[in-house]
Amino acid sequence: MADFPQIHAAWQRRRALVREQRLDAWRLVHGAADGMEGLSVDDYRGRYLITVEAEAWLEDRAGLEAALAEVQEELRPAFAPKFYWVANLPKQRGALPGEEIDRFEVVEDASRFEVHLGEGPHTGLFLDQRENRREVCKLAKGRRCLNLFCHTGAFTVAALQGGASEAVSVDLSKNYLAWLERNLELNELEDRPHRSVASDAAAYLERAARGGEVFDLVILDPPTFGRGKGSTFSTIRDYGRLLAACLQILSPSGRILACLNTRKVAAEEFRDFLKEAAKTARRKVLRRPAPPPDFPETAGAPGALKAYWIA
Ligand SMILES: C[S@@+](CC[C@H](N)C(=O)[O-])C[C@H]1O[C@@H](n2cnc3c(N)ncnc32)[C@H](O)[C@@H]1O
């Protein structure tokens, strides 16, 4: 790792975490917080997703791969690592030519998830949500859960593993909902009370309120830019409408996990905005959970994901 001592340092900082928690999928390099601005590296059981936001990181790809291979040598000596490069540059976006697509499972605590490497930036599992999935699992027992923008259903799996009385998962994409079904099967949860709804989230919330539906646990994790007609989340104002609709269908003892994924809005700004919305509904915003240890935040390098619980 001679040319990339930061990789060695990043591994030193995470070694105990990865070992103790037996993590299959975790972040090795988190940009500026690990002294490598514009670069992130995620390990999915020996397959590395290398995301480049600064062109300079493409100059010595072989050197970087060699440094990453040394980490795998220690972690999984019998496995030859694979490298999946993704560009997130002004002129170039998406997967760079390289390894063939790989689809396989990773384990997180007691859950299994199907992940895809080589199809671009999204693998099917958001690693920065690990602690929030754990919290959902802990809170879910006997609760009716709504997972909005559910994607491949990682939060749905967590809620059902935790003993949710029922879960409803909403996403515009039928492909992601099919992936969610596969994740439920992987965890032998397919017979548990669960409903997938292919719908725009805002439209679903309207129908749910009209139908008198009530939920005890709501996960609100929209993309920064939505694809639904007339529903982009480019501004925090759009978020406000969604949140108000969630508060309307929340049971008196219910909780909302409100997430926002952008570096453009600071955590404090998001918290103040949530506080305002919660006050009108006579609810409270709880403390922000600490970011996962493999996604460290520093003053100069705030994280993209902000998540708060509303009770
Ligand atoms: C950032 S992902 C959500 C991640 C998810 N919470 C998780 O932890 O895996 C955003 C998801 O929102 C879906 N989506 C985008 N616009 C939508 C809309 N208007 N209504 C419902 N789902 C939408 C996308 O298909 C995608 O699966």
CSV table of C-alpha atoms and ligand atoms in Angstrom, one decimal:
chain,number,residue,atom,x,y,z
A,1,MET,CA,0.0,0.0,0.0
A,2,ALA,CA,3.1,2.1,-0.4
A,3,ASP,CA,1.5,4.5,-2.9
A,4,PHE,CA,-1.7,4.8,-1.0
A,5,PRO,CA,-1.0,4.9,2.7
A,6,GLN,CA,-4.6,6.3,3.2
A,7,ILE,CA,-6.0,2.9,2.2
A,8,HIS,CA,-3.9,1.3,4.9
A,9,ALA,CA,-5.0,3.9,7.5
A,10,ALA,CA,-8.7,3.5,6.5
A,11,TRP,CA,-8.4,-0.3,7.0
A,12,GLN,CA,-6.7,0.2,10.3
A,13,ARG,CA,-9.6,2.4,11.5
A,14,ARG,CA,-12.2,-0.2,10.4
A,15,ARG,CA,-10.5,-3.6,11.0
A,16,ALA,CA,-12.1,-4.2,14.5
A,17,LEU,CA,-15.5,-3.1,13.3
A,18,VAL,CA,-15.5,-5.4,10.2
A,19,ARG,CA,-14.2,-8.3,12.3
A,20,GLU,CA,-16.5,-7.8,15.4
A,21,GLN,CA,-19.6,-7.3,13.3
A,22,ARG,CA,-18.7,-9.8,10.7
A,23,LEU,CA,-19.5,-7.3,8.0
A,24,ASP,CA,-19.9,-8.6,4.5
A,25,ALA,CA,-20.7,-5.2,3.0
A,26,TRP,CA,-19.0,-2.0,4.4
A,27,ARG,CA,-17.3,1.2,3.4
A,28,LEU,CA,-13.5,1.1,3.3
A,29,VAL,CA,-12.8,4.7,2.0
A,30,HIS,CA,-15.2,7.6,2.7
A,31,GLY,CA,-13.8,10.4,0.7
A,32,ALA,CA,-12.3,13.4,2.5
A,33,ALA,CA,-13.0,12.0,5.9
A,34,ASP,CA,-10.4,9.3,5.0
A,35,GLY,CA,-8.0,11.8,3.3
A,36,MET,CA,-9.1,10.8,-0.2
A,37,GLU,CA,-11.5,13.5,-1.4
A,38,GLY,CA,-13.6,12.5,-4.4
A,39,LEU,CA,-13.1,8.7,-3.8
A,40,SER,CA,-15.3,6.1,-2.1
A,41,VAL,CA,-14.6,2.4,-1.9
A,42,ASP,CA,-17.2,-0.2,-0.7
A,43,ASP,CA,-16.4,-3.8,-0.1
A,44,TYR,CA,-19.1,-6.4,-1.0
A,45,ARG,CA,-17.5,-9.7,0.0
A,46,GLY,CA,-14.3,-9.1,-1.9
A,47,ARG,CA,-15.9,-7.1,-4.8
A,48,TYR,CA,-15.0,-3.5,-4.6
A,49,LEU,CA,-17.2,-0.7,-5.8
A,50,ILE,CA,-14.9,2.2,-6.4
A,51,THR,CA,-16.7,5.5,-7.0
A,52,VAL,CA,-14.7,8.3,-8.4
A,53,GLU,CA,-15.8,11.9,-8.1
A,54,ALA,CA,-12.5,13.5,-8.9
A,55,GLU,CA,-10.7,12.6,-12.2
A,56,ALA,CA,-7.3,12.3,-10.6
A,57,TRP,CA,-8.2,9.0,-9.0
A,58,LEU,CA,-8.4,7.4,-12.5
A,59,GLU,CA,-4.7,8.1,-13.1
A,60,ASP,CA,-3.3,5.1,-11.2
A,61,ARG,CA,-6.1,2.5,-11.2
A,62,ALA,CA,-3.6,-0.4,-11.1
A,63,GLY,CA,-1.8,1.1,-8.0
A,64,LEU,CA,-5.1,1.7,-6.2
A,65,GLU,CA,-6.3,-1.8,-7.0
A,66,ALA,CA,-3.0,-3.3,-5.7
A,67,ALA,CA,-3.5,-1.4,-2.4
A,68,LEU,CA,-7.1,-2.6,-2.1
A,69,ALA,CA,-6.0,-6.2,-2.9
A,70,GLU,CA,-3.7,-6.1,0.2
A,71,VAL,CA,-6.7,-5.5,2.4
A,72,GLN,CA,-8.5,-8.5,0.9
A,73,GLU,CA,-5.5,-10.7,1.3
A,74,GLU,CA,-5.8,-10.2,5.0
A,75,LEU,CA,-9.6,-10.4,5.1
A,76,ARG,CA,-10.4,-13.1,2.6
A,77,PRO,CA,-7.1,-14.8,1.6
A,78,ALA,CA,-8.8,-17.4,-0.6
A,79,PHE,CA,-10.7,-14.9,-2.7
A,80,ALA,CA,-9.3,-12.9,-5.7
A,81,PRO,CA,-10.8,-9.5,-5.3
A,82,LYS,CA,-12.8,-7.9,-8.2
A,83,PHE,CA,-12.9,-4.2,-9.0
A,84,TYR,CA,-15.9,-2.3,-10.2
A,85,TRP,CA,-15.2,1.3,-11.1
A,86,VAL,CA,-18.0,3.9,-11.3
A,87,ALA,CA,-17.6,7.5,-12.5
A,88,ASN,CA,-19.6,10.3,-11.0
A,89,LEU,CA,-17.8,13.1,-12.9
A,90,PRO,CA,-19.3,16.1,-14.6
A,91,LYS,CA,-18.4,14.6,-18.0
A,92,GLN,CA,-18.8,11.0,-17.3
A,93,ARG,CA,-21.3,9.0,-15.2
A,94,GLY,CA,-21.9,5.3,-14.7
A,95,ALA,CA,-20.0,2.0,-14.7
A,96,LEU,CA,-16.6,2.0,-16.4
A,97,PRO,CA,-15.7,-1.0,-18.5
A,98,GLY,CA,-14.2,-3.8,-16.5
A,99,GLU,CA,-15.4,-6.9,-14.6
A,100,GLU,CA,-18.6,-8.7,-15.6
A,101,ILE,CA,-21.8,-8.2,-13.7
A,102,ASP,CA,-21.8,-10.2,-10.5
A,103,ARG,CA,-25.1,-10.9,-8.6
A,104,PHE,CA,-24.7,-12.5,-5.2
A,105,GLU,CA,-25.9,-12.4,-1.5
A,106,VAL,CA,-24.4,-10.5,1.4
A,107,VAL,CA,-25.3,-11.1,5.1
A,108,GLU,CA,-26.0,-8.3,7.5
A,109,ASP,CA,-26.7,-9.4,11.1
A,110,ALA,CA,-29.5,-12.0,10.6
A,111,SER,CA,-30.5,-10.8,7.1
A,112,ARG,CA,-29.5,-11.7,3.6
A,113,PHE,CA,-29.6,-9.3,0.7
A,114,GLU,CA,-29.1,-9.7,-3.1
A,115,VAL,CA,-26.6,-7.3,-4.4
A,116,HIS,CA,-25.5,-6.5,-8.0
A,117,LEU,CA,-22.0,-5.3,-8.9
A,118,GLY,CA,-21.2,-3.9,-12.3
A,119,GLU,CA,-24.5,-2.3,-13.1
A,120,GLY,CA,-23.6,1.2,-12.0
A,121,PRO,CA,-23.6,3.1,-8.7
A,122,HIS,CA,-26.6,1.2,-7.1
A,123,THR,CA,-25.9,-2.3,-5.7
A,124,GLY,CA,-29.4,-2.8,-4.2
A,125,LEU,CA,-28.1,-2.2,-0.6
A,126,PHE,CA,-27.4,1.2,0.8
A,127,LEU,CA,-24.5,0.6,3.3
A,128,ASP,CA,-24.9,4.0,5.1
A,129,GLN,CA,-28.4,2.9,6.2
A,130,ARG,CA,-27.1,-0.2,8.2
A,131,GLU,CA,-27.6,1.4,11.7
A,132,ASN,CA,-31.0,2.7,10.7
A,133,ARG,CA,-32.0,-0.8,9.5
A,134,ARG,CA,-30.9,-2.1,12.9
A,135,GLU,CA,-33.0,0.5,14.7
A,136,VAL,CA,-36.1,-0.4,12.5
A,137,CYS,CA,-35.6,-4.0,13.3
A,138,LYS,CA,-35.5,-3.2,17.1
A,139,LEU,CA,-38.6,-1.0,17.0
A,140,ALA,CA,-40.7,-3.1,14.6
A,141,LYS,CA,-42.2,-5.7,17.0
A,142,GLY,CA,-46.0,-5.7,16.7
A,143,ARG,CA,-46.0,-2.5,14.6
A,144,ARG,CA,-47.6,-1.8,11.3
A,145,CYS,CA,-44.8,-0.5,9.0
A,146,LEU,CA,-44.9,1.6,5.8
A,147,ASN,CA,-41.7,1.6,3.8
A,148,LEU,CA,-41.9,4.5,1.2
A,149,PHE,CA,-39.5,4.6,-1.7
A,150,CYS,CA,-38.7,1.1,-0.6
A,151,HIS,CA,-36.2,0.2,-3.4
A,152,THR,CA,-35.1,-3.4,-2.9
A,153,GLY,CA,-36.9,-3.6,0.4
A,154,ALA,CA,-33.9,-3.6,2.8
A,155,PHE,CA,-35.9,-1.7,5.5
A,156,THR,CA,-38.9,-4.1,4.8
A,157,VAL,CA,-36.7,-7.1,5.5
A,158,ALA,CA,-35.5,-5.4,8.7
A,159,ALA,CA,-39.0,-4.6,9.9
A,160,LEU,CA,-40.3,-8.1,9.2
A,161,GLN,CA,-37.2,-9.7,10.9
A,162,GLY,CA,-38.0,-7.5,13.9
A,163,GLY,CA,-41.6,-8.9,14.1
A,164,ALA,CA,-43.7,-6.2,12.4
A,165,SER,CA,-47.4,-7.1,12.4
A,166,GLU,CA,-47.6,-6.0,8.8
A,167,ALA,CA,-45.4,-4.2,6.2
A,168,VAL,CA,-46.4,-2.2,3.2
A,169,SER,CA,-43.7,-1.3,0.7
A,170,VAL,CA,-44.1,1.4,-2.0
A,171,ASP,CA,-41.9,2.1,-5.0
A,172,LEU,CA,-42.5,3.3,-8.5
A,173,SER,CA,-40.3,0.6,-10.0
A,174,LYS,CA,-41.7,-2.9,-10.6
A,175,ASN,CA,-38.1,-4.1,-11.1
A,176,TYR,CA,-37.1,-3.0,-7.6
A,177,LEU,CA,-40.3,-4.5,-6.2
A,178,ALA,CA,-39.4,-7.9,-7.8
A,179,TRP,CA,-36.0,-7.6,-6.2
A,180,LEU,CA,-37.7,-6.9,-2.9
A,181,GLU,CA,-39.7,-10.1,-3.3
A,182,ARG,CA,-36.4,-12.0,-3.9
A,183,ASN,CA,-35.0,-10.5,-0.7
A,184,LEU,CA,-38.0,-11.6,1.3
A,185,GLU,CA,-37.6,-15.1,-0.1
A,186,LEU,CA,-33.9,-15.1,0.8
A,187,ASN,CA,-34.9,-14.4,4.4
A,188,GLU,CA,-37.9,-16.9,4.3
A,189,LEU,CA,-40.2,-13.9,5.0
A,190,GLU,CA,-42.4,-14.4,1.9
A,191,ASP,CA,-45.3,-15.7,3.9
A,192,ARG,CA,-45.3,-12.9,6.4
A,193,PRO,CA,-48.0,-10.1,6.2
A,194,HIS,CA,-46.6,-7.9,3.5
A,195,ARG,CA,-47.9,-5.9,0.5
A,196,SER,CA,-45.9,-4.4,-2.3
A,197,VAL,CA,-47.5,-1.4,-4.0
A,198,ALA,CA,-46.2,-0.1,-7.4
A,199,SER,CA,-47.1,3.6,-7.0
A,200,ASP,CA,-45.9,7.1,-6.7
A,201,ALA,CA,-45.3,7.6,-3.0
A,202,ALA,CA,-47.3,10.8,-2.7
A,203,ALA,CA,-50.3,9.3,-4.5
A,204,TYR,CA,-50.1,6.3,-2.3
A,205,LEU,CA,-50.1,8.5,0.8
A,206,GLU,CA,-53.2,10.3,-0.4
A,207,ARG,CA,-55.1,7.0,-1.0
A,208,ALA,CA,-53.9,5.7,2.4
A,209,ALA,CA,-55.3,8.8,4.2
A,210,ARG,CA,-58.6,8.6,2.3
A,211,GLY,CA,-58.9,4.9,3.2
A,212,GLY,CA,-58.2,5.6,6.9
A,213,GLU,CA,-55.0,3.6,7.0
A,214,VAL,CA,-52.8,4.0,10.1
A,215,PHE,CA,-49.2,3.0,10.5
A,216,ASP,CA,-46.9,2.8,13.6
A,217,LEU,CA,-43.6,3.0,11.8
A,218,VAL,CA,-43.0,4.9,8.6
A,219,ILE,CA,-39.7,5.0,6.6
A,220,LEU,CA,-39.4,8.1,4.4
A,221,ASP,CA,-36.3,7.9,2.3
A,222,PRO,CA,-36.9,9.6,-1.0
A,223,PRO,CA,-34.3,10.0,-3.8
A,224,THR,CA,-32.9,13.5,-4.2
A,225,PHE,CA,-34.7,13.6,-7.6
A,226,GLY,CA,-37.9,11.5,-8.0
A,227,ARG,CA,-39.2,10.2,-11.2
A,228,GLY,CA,-42.9,10.4,-10.5
A,229,LYS,CA,-45.0,12.9,-12.5
A,230,GLY,CA,-44.9,16.2,-10.8
A,231,SER,CA,-43.0,14.9,-7.8
A,232,THR,CA,-39.3,15.8,-7.7
A,233,PHE,CA,-37.6,16.2,-4.4
A,234,SER,CA,-35.1,18.7,-5.5
A,235,THR,CA,-36.3,21.2,-2.9
A,236,ILE,CA,-37.0,20.7,0.8
A,237,ARG,CA,-40.5,22.1,0.2
A,238,ASP,CA,-41.5,19.0,-1.7
A,239,TYR,CA,-40.2,17.0,1.2
A,240,GLY,CA,-42.5,19.0,3.5
A,241,ARG,CA,-45.6,17.8,1.7
A,242,LEU,CA,-44.6,14.2,1.9
A,243,LEU,CA,-43.8,14.5,5.6
A,244,ALA,CA,-47.1,16.2,6.3
A,245,ALA,CA,-48.9,13.3,4.6
A,246,CYS,CA,-46.9,10.7,6.6
A,247,LEU,CA,-47.7,12.5,9.9
A,248,GLN,CA,-51.4,12.3,8.9
A,249,ILE,CA,-51.4,8.5,8.8
A,250,LEU,CA,-49.2,8.0,11.9
A,251,SER,CA,-50.6,6.3,15.0
A,252,PRO,CA,-50.4,8.3,18.3
A,253,SER,CA,-47.4,6.3,19.5
A,254,GLY,CA,-46.0,5.9,15.9
A,255,ARG,CA,-42.5,6.9,14.6
A,256,ILE,CA,-41.2,8.2,11.4
A,257,LEU,CA,-37.6,7.7,10.1
A,258,ALA,CA,-37.1,10.8,8.0
A,259,CYS,CA,-34.1,10.6,5.7
A,260,LEU,CA,-32.6,13.1,3.3
A,261,ASN,CA,-29.8,12.2,1.0
A,262,THR,CA,-27.9,15.3,-0.2
A,263,ARG,CA,-24.9,17.3,0.6
A,264,LYS,CA,-26.7,20.5,-0.3
A,265,VAL,CA,-28.7,20.6,2.9
A,266,ALA,CA,-26.9,20.6,6.2
A,267,ALA,CA,-28.0,18.3,9.0
A,268,GLU,CA,-29.0,21.2,11.2
A,269,GLU,CA,-31.0,22.8,8.5
A,270,PHE,CA,-32.9,19.5,7.9
A,271,ARG,CA,-33.4,19.1,11.6
A,272,ASP,CA,-34.9,22.6,12.0
A,273,PHE,CA,-37.1,22.0,9.1
A,274,LEU,CA,-38.4,18.7,10.6
A,275,LYS,CA,-38.9,20.4,14.0
A,276,GLU,CA,-41.2,22.9,12.4
A,277,ALA,CA,-43.2,20.3,10.6
A,278,ALA,CA,-43.4,18.1,13.7
A,279,LYS,CA,-44.5,20.9,16.0
A,280,THR,CA,-47.6,21.5,13.9
A,281,ALA,CA,-48.5,17.8,14.3
A,282,ARG,CA,-47.6,17.9,18.0
A,283,ARG,CA,-44.7,15.5,17.5
A,284,LYS,CA,-41.0,15.7,18.5
A,285,VAL,CA,-37.8,15.3,16.5
A,286,LEU,CA,-35.4,12.9,18.3
A,287,ARG,CA,-31.6,13.2,18.3
A,288,ARG,CA,-29.8,12.4,15.1
A,289,PRO,CA,-28.4,8.8,15.3
A,290,ALA,CA,-24.6,8.7,15.0
A,291,PRO,CA,-23.4,8.0,11.4
A,292,PRO,CA,-22.1,4.4,11.0
A,293,PRO,CA,-18.5,4.2,12.0
A,294,ASP,CA,-17.4,3.3,8.4
A,295,PHE,CA,-19.0,6.5,7.2
A,296,PRO,CA,-17.2,9.0,9.4
A,297,GLU,CA,-18.1,12.7,9.3
A,298,THR,CA,-15.8,15.6,9.9
A,299,ALA,CA,-16.6,19.3,10.0
A,300,GLY,CA,-15.0,19.7,6.5
A,301,ALA,CA,-16.6,16.5,5.2
A,302,PRO,CA,-20.2,16.2,6.2
A,303,GLY,CA,-22.1,13.1,5.1
A,304,ALA,CA,-24.8,13.1,2.5
A,305,LEU,CA,-27.3,11.0,4.5
A,306,LYS,CA,-29.2,12.8,7.2
A,307,ALA,CA,-31.7,10.8,9.2
A,308,TYR,CA,-33.8,11.7,12.2
A,309,TRP,CA,-36.6,9.9,14.1
A,310,ILE,CA,-39.9,11.7,14.7
A,311,ALA,CA,-42.0,10.5,17.6
B,1,LIG,C1,-32.8,6.2,-2.5
B,1,LIG,S1,-33.8,4.9,-3.0
B,1,LIG,C2,-34.5,4.5,-1.5
B,1,LIG,C3,-33.6,3.6,-0.7
B,1,LIG,C4,-34.3,2.7,0.3
B,1,LIG,N1,-34.9,3.4,1.3
B,1,LIG,C5,-33.3,1.7,0.9
B,1,LIG,O1,-32.8,1.9,2.0
B,1,LIG,O2,-33.0,0.7,0.2
B,1,LIG,C6,-35.1,5.7,-3.9
B,1,LIG,C7,-36.2,4.7,-4.5
B,1,LIG,O3,-37.3,5.6,-4.8
B,1,LIG,C8,-38.0,5.1,-5.9
B,1,LIG,N2,-38.8,6.2,-6.4
B,1,LIG,C9,-38.3,7.3,-7.1
B,1,LIG,N3,-39.4,8.2,-7.3
B,1,LIG,C10,-40.4,7.7,-6.7
B,1,LIG,C11,-41.8,8.1,-6.5
B,1,LIG,N4,-42.2,9.3,-6.9
B,1,LIG,N5,-42.6,7.3,-5.8
B,1,LIG,C12,-42.2,6.1,-5.3
B,1,LIG,N6,-40.9,5.7,-5.4
B,1,LIG,C13,-40.1,6.4,-6.1
B,1,LIG,C14,-36.9,4.6,-6.8
B,1,LIG,O4,-37.4,3.6,-7.7
B,1,LIG,C15,-35.9,4.0,-5.8
B,1,LIG,O5,-36.1,2.6,-5.6
